[in-house]
Short mmCIF file of N, CA and C in Angstrom, two decimals:
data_model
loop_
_atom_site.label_atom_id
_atom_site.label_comp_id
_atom_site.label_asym_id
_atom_site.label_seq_id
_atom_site.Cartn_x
_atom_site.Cartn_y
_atom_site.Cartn_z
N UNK A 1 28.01 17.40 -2.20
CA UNK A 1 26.69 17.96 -2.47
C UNK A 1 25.68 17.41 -1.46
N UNK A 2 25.07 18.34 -1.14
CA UNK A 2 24.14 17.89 0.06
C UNK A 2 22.61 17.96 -0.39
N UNK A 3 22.31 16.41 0.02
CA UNK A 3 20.91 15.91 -0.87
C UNK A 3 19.80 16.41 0.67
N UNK A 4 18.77 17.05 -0.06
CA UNK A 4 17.55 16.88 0.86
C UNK A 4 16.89 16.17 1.28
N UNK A 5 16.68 15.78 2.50
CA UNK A 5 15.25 15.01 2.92
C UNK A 5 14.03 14.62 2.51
N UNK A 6 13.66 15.87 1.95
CA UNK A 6 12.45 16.06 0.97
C UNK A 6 12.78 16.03 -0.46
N UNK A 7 13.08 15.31 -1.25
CA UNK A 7 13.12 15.60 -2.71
C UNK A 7 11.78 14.87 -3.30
N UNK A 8 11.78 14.98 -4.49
CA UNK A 8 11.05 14.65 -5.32
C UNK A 8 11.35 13.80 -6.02
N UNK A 9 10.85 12.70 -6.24
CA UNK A 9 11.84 11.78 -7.19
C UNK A 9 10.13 11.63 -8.25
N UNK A 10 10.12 12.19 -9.13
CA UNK A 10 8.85 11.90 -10.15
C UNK A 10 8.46 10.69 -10.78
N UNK A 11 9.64 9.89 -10.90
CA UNK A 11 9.81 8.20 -11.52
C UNK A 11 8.46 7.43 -10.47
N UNK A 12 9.23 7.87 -8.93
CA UNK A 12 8.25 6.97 -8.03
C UNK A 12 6.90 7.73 -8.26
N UNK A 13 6.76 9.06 -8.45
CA UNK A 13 5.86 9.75 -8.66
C UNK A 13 4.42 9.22 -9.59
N UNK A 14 4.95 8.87 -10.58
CA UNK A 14 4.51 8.60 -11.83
C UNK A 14 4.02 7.08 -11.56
N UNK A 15 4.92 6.25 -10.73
CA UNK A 15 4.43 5.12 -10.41
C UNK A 15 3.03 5.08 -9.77
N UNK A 16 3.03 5.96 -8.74
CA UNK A 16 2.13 6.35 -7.88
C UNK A 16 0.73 6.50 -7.94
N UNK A 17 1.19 7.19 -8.96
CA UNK A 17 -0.16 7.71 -9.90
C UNK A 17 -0.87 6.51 -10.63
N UNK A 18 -0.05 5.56 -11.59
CA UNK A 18 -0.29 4.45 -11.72
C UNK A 18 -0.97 3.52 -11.35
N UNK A 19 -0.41 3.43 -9.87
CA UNK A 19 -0.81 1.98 -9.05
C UNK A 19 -2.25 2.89 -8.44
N UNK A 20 -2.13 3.97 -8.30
CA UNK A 20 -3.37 4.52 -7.56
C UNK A 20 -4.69 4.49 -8.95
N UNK A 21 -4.63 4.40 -9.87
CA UNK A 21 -5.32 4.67 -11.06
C UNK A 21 -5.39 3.08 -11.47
N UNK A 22 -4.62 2.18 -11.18
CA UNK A 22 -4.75 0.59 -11.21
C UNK A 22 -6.18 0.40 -9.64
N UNK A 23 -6.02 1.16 -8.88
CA UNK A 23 -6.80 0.95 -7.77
C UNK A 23 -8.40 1.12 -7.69
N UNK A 24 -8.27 2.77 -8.75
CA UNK A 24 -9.71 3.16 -8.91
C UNK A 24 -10.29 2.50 -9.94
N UNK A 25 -9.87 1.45 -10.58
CA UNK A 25 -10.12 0.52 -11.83
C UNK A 25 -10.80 -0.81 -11.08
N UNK A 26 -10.17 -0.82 -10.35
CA UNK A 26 -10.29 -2.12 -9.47
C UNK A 26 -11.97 -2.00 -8.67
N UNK A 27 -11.42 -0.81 -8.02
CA UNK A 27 -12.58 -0.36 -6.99
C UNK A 27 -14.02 -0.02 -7.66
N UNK A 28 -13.95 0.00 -9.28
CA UNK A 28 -14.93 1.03 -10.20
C UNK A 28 -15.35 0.25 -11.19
N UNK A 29 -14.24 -0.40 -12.54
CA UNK A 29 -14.40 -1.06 -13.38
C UNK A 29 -14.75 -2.78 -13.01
N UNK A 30 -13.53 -3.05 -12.62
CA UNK A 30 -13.08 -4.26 -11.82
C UNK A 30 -14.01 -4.76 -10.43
N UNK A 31 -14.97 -4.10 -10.05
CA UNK A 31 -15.53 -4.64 -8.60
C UNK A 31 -16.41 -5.76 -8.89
N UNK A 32 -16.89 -6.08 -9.61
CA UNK A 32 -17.27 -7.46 -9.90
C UNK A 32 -16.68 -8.20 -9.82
N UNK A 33 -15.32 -8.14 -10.36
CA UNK A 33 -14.81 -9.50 -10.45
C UNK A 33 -13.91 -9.91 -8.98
N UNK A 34 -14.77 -10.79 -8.17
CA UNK A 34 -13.90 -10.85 -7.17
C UNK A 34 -12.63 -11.13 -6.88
N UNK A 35 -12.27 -12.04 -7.49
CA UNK A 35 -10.28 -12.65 -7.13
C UNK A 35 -9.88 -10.81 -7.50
N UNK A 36 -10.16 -9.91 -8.78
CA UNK A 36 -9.54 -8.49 -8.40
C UNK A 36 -9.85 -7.82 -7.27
N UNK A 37 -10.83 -7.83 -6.90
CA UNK A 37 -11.25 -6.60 -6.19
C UNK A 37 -10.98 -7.26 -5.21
N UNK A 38 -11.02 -8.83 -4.38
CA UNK A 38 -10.43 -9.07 -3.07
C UNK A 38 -9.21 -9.07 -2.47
N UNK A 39 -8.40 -9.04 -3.84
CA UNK A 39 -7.11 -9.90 -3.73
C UNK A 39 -6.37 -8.87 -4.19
N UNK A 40 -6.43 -9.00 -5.47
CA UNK A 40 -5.28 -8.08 -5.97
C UNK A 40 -4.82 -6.33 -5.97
N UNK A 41 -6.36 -5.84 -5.38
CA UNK A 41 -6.09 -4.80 -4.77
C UNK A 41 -5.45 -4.25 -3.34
N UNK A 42 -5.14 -5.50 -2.63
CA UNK A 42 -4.53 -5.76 -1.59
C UNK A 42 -3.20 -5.74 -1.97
N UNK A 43 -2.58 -6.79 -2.35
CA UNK A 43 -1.48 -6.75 -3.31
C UNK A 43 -0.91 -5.17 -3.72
N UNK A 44 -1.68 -4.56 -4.25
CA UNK A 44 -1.58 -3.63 -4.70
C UNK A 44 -0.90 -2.29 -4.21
N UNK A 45 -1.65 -2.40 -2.99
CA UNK A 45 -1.40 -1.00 -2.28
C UNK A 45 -0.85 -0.51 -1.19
N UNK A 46 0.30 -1.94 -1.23
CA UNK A 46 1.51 -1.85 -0.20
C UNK A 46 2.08 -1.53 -1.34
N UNK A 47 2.43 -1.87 -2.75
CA UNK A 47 3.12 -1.16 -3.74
C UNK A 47 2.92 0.21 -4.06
N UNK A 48 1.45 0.48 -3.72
CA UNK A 48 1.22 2.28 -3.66
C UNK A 48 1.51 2.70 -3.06
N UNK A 49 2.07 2.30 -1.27
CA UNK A 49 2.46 2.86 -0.01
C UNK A 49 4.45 3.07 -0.29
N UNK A 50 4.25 2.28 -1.05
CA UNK A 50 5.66 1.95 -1.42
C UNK A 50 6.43 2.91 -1.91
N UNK A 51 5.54 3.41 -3.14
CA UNK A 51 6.31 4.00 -4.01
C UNK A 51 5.38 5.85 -3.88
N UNK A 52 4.79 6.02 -3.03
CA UNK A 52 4.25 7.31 -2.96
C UNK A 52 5.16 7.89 -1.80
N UNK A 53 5.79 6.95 -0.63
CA UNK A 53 6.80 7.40 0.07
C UNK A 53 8.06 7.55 -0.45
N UNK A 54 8.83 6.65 -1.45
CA UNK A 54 9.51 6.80 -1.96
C UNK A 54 9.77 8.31 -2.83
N UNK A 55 8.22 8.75 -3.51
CA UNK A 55 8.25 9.84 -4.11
C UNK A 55 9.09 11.24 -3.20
N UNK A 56 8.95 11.19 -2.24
CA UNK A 56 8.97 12.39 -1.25
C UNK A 56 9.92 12.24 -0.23
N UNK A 57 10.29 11.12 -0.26
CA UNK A 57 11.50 10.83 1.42
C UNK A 57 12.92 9.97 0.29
N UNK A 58 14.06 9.95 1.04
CA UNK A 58 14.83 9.64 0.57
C UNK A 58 15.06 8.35 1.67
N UNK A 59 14.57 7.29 1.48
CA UNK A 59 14.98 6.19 2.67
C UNK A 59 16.04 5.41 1.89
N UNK A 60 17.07 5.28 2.44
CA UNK A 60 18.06 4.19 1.89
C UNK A 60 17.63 2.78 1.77
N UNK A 61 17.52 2.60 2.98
CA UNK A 61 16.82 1.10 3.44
C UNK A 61 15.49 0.74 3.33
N UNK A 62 15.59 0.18 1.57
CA UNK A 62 14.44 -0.08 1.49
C UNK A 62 13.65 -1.80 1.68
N UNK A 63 14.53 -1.96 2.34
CA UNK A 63 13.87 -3.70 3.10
C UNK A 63 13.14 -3.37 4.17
N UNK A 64 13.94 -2.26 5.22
CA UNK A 64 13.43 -1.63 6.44
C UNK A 64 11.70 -0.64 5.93
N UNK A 65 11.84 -0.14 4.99
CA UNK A 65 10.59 0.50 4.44
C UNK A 65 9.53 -0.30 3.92
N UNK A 66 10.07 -1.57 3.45
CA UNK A 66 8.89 -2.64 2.88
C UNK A 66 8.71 -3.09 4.28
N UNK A 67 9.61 -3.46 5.36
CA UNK A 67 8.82 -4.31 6.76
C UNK A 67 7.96 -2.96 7.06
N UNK A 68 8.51 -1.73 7.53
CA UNK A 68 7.59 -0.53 8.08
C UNK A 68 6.13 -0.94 7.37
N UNK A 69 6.21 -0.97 6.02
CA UNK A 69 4.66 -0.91 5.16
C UNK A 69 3.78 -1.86 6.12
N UNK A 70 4.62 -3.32 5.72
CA UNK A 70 3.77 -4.68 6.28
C UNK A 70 3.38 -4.16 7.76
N UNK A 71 3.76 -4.05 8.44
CA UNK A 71 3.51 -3.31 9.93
C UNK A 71 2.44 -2.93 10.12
N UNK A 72 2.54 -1.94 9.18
CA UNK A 72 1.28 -0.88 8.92
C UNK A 72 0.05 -1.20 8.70
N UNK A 73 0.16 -2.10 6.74
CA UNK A 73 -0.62 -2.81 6.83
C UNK A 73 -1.66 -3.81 7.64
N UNK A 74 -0.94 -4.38 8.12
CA UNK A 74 -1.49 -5.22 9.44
C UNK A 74 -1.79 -4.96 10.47
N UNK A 75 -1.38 -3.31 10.84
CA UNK A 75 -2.40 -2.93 11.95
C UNK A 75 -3.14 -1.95 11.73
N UNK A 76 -3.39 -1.32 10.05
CA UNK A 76 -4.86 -1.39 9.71
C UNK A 76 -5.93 -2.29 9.72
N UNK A 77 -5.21 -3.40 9.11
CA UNK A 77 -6.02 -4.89 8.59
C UNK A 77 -6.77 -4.97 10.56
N UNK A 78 -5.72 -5.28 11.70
CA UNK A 78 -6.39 -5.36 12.73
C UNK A 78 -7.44 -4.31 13.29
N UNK A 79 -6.97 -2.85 13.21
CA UNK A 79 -8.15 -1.93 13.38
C UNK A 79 -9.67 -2.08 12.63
N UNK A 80 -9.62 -2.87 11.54
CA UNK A 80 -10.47 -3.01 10.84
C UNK A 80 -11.39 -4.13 11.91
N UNK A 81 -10.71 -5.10 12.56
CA UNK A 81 -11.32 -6.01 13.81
C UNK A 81 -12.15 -5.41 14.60
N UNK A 82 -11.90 -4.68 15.34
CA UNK A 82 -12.15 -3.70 16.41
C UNK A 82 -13.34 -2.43 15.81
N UNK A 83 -13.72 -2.72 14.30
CA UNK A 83 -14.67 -1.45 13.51
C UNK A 83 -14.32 -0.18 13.40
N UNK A 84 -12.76 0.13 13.65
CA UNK A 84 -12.21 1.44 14.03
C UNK A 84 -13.00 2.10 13.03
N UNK A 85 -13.34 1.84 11.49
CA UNK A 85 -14.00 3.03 10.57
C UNK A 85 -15.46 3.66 11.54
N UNK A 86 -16.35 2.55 12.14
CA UNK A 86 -17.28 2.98 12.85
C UNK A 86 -17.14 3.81 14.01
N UNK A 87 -15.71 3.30 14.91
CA UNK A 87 -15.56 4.25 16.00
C UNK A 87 -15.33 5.38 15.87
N UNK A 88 -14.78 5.59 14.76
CA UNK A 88 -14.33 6.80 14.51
C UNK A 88 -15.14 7.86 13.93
N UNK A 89 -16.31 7.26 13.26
CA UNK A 89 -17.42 8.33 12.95
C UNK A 89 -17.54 8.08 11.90
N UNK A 90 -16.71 7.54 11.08
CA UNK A 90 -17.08 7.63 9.33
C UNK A 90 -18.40 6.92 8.91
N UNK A 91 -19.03 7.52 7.91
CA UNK A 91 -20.52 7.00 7.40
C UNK A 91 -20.01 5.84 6.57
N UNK A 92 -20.98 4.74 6.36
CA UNK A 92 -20.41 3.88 5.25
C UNK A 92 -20.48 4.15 3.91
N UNK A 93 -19.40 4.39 2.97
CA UNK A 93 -19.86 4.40 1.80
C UNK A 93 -18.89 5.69 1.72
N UNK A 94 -18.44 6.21 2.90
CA UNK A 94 -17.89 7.53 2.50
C UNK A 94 -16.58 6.82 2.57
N UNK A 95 -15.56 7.79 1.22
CA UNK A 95 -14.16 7.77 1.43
C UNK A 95 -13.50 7.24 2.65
N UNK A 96 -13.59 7.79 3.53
CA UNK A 96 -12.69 7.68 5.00
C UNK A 96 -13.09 5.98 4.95
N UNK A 97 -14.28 5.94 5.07
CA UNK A 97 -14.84 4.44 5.89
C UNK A 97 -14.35 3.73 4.56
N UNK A 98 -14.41 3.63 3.43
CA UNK A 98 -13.67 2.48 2.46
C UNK A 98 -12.15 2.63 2.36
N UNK A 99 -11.59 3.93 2.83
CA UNK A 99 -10.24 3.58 2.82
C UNK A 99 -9.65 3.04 4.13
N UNK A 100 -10.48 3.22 5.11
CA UNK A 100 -10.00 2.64 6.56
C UNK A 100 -10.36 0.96 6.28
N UNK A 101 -11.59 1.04 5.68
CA UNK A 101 -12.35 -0.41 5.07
C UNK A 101 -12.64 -0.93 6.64
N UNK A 102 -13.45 -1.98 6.14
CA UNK A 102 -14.37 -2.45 7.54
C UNK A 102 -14.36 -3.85 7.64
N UNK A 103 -13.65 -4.94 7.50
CA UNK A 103 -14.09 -5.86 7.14
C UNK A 103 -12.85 -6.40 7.44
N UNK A 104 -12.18 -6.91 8.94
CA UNK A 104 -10.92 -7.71 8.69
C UNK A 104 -10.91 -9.24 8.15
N UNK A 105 -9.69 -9.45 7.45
CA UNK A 105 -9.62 -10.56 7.05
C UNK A 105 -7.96 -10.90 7.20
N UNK A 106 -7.79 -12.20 7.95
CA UNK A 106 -6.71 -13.14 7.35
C UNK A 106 -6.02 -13.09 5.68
N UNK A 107 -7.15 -13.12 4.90
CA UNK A 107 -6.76 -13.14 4.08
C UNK A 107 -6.04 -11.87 3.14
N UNK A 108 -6.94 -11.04 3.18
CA UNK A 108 -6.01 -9.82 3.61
C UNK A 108 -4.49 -9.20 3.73
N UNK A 109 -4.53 -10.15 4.86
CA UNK A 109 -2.86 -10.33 5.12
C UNK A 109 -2.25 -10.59 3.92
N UNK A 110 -2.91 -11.89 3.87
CA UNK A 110 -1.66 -12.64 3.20
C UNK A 110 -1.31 -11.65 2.01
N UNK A 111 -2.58 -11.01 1.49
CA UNK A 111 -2.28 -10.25 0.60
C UNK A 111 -1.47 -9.27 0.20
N UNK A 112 -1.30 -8.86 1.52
CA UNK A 112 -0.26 -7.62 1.94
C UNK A 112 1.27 -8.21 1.95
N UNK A 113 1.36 -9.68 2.56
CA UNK A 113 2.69 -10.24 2.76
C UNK A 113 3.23 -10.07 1.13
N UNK A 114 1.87 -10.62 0.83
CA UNK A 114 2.38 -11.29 -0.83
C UNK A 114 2.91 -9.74 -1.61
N UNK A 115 2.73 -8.52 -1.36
CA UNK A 115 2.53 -7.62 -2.31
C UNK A 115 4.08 -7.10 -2.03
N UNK A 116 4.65 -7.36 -0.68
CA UNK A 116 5.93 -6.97 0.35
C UNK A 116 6.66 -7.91 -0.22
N UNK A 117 6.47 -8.79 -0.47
CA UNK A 117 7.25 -9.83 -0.92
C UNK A 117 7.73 -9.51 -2.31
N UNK A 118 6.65 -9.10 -3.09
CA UNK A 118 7.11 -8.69 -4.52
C UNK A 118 8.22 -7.39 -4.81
N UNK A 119 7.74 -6.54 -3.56
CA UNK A 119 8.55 -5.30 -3.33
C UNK A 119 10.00 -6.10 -3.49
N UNK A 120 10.10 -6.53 -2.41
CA UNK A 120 11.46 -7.39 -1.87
C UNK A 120 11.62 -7.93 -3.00
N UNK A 121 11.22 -9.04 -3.51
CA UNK A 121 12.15 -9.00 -4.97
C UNK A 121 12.73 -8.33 -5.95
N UNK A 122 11.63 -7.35 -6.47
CA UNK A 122 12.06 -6.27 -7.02
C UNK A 122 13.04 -5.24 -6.63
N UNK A 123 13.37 -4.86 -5.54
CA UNK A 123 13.99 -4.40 -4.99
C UNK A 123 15.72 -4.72 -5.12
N UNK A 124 15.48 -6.17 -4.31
CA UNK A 124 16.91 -6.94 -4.53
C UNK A 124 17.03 -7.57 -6.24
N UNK A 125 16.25 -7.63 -6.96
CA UNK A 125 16.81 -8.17 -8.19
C UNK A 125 17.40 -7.12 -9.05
N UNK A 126 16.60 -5.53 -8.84
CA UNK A 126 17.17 -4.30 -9.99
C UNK A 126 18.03 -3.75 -9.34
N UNK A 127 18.70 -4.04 -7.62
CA UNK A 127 19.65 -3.49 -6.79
C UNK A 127 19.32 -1.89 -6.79
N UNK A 128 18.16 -1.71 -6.49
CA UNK A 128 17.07 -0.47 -6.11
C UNK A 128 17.39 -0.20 -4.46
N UNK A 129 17.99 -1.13 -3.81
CA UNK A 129 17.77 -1.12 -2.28
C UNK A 129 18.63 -0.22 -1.79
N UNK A 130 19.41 0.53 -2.44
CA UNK A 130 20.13 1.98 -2.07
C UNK A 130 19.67 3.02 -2.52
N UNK A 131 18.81 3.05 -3.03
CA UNK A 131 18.48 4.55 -4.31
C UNK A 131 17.40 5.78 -3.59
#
């Protein structure tokens, strides 16, 4: 039986939705409280990158897909150095410019390592890393 490229897997789907609805809580309810809104939404949304690709691509290798994320992550986190939301035109306050975000940080990182890291456990502990 020959599996598609594109499927749908709704499980990650549903996650998706989740962690993205954990995000607008963060960004909305939660923005006061800083350790959430600095930290753990960072954390967060390498697990949303995670599992919204998962929804739609069939990657085997999902250690190779958690390093791709961190990658990523971190050379948003650096474009954010350089003001890319400003170079690029976005107004502040608009969508584009808070999801590009403006503000690099170190810390940041770590946040992203830390969130890749959790992937990676999870991953190798439910033996998810073929699916």
């Amino acid at each position: 039986m020959k599996t598609s490229a594109f499927p749908f897997h709704y499980k990650y789907f549903l996650a998706t939705a989740l962690l993205f609805l954990s995000e607008v809580l963060i960004a909305t309810v939660f923005k006061d409280i800083f350790f959430i809104r600095a930290y753990l939404g960072d954390v967060i949304v390498v697990m949303l990158l995670y599992t919204f690709i998962k929804s739609f691509f069939n990657i085997r290798n999902d250690v190779k897909l958690i390093a791709c994320i961190l990658i990523f992550s971190f050379m948003v986190e650096f474009a954010q150095y350089f003001n890319i939301a400003e170079r690029l035109g976005f107004q502040p306050g608009s969508v584009m410019y808070i999801v590009v975000g403006n503000s690099f940080s170190w810390l940041d990182m770590l946040c992203y390592a830390v969130g890749c890291l959790l992937l990676f456990v999870f991953v190798k502990t439910t033996g998810r890393q073929n699916t």
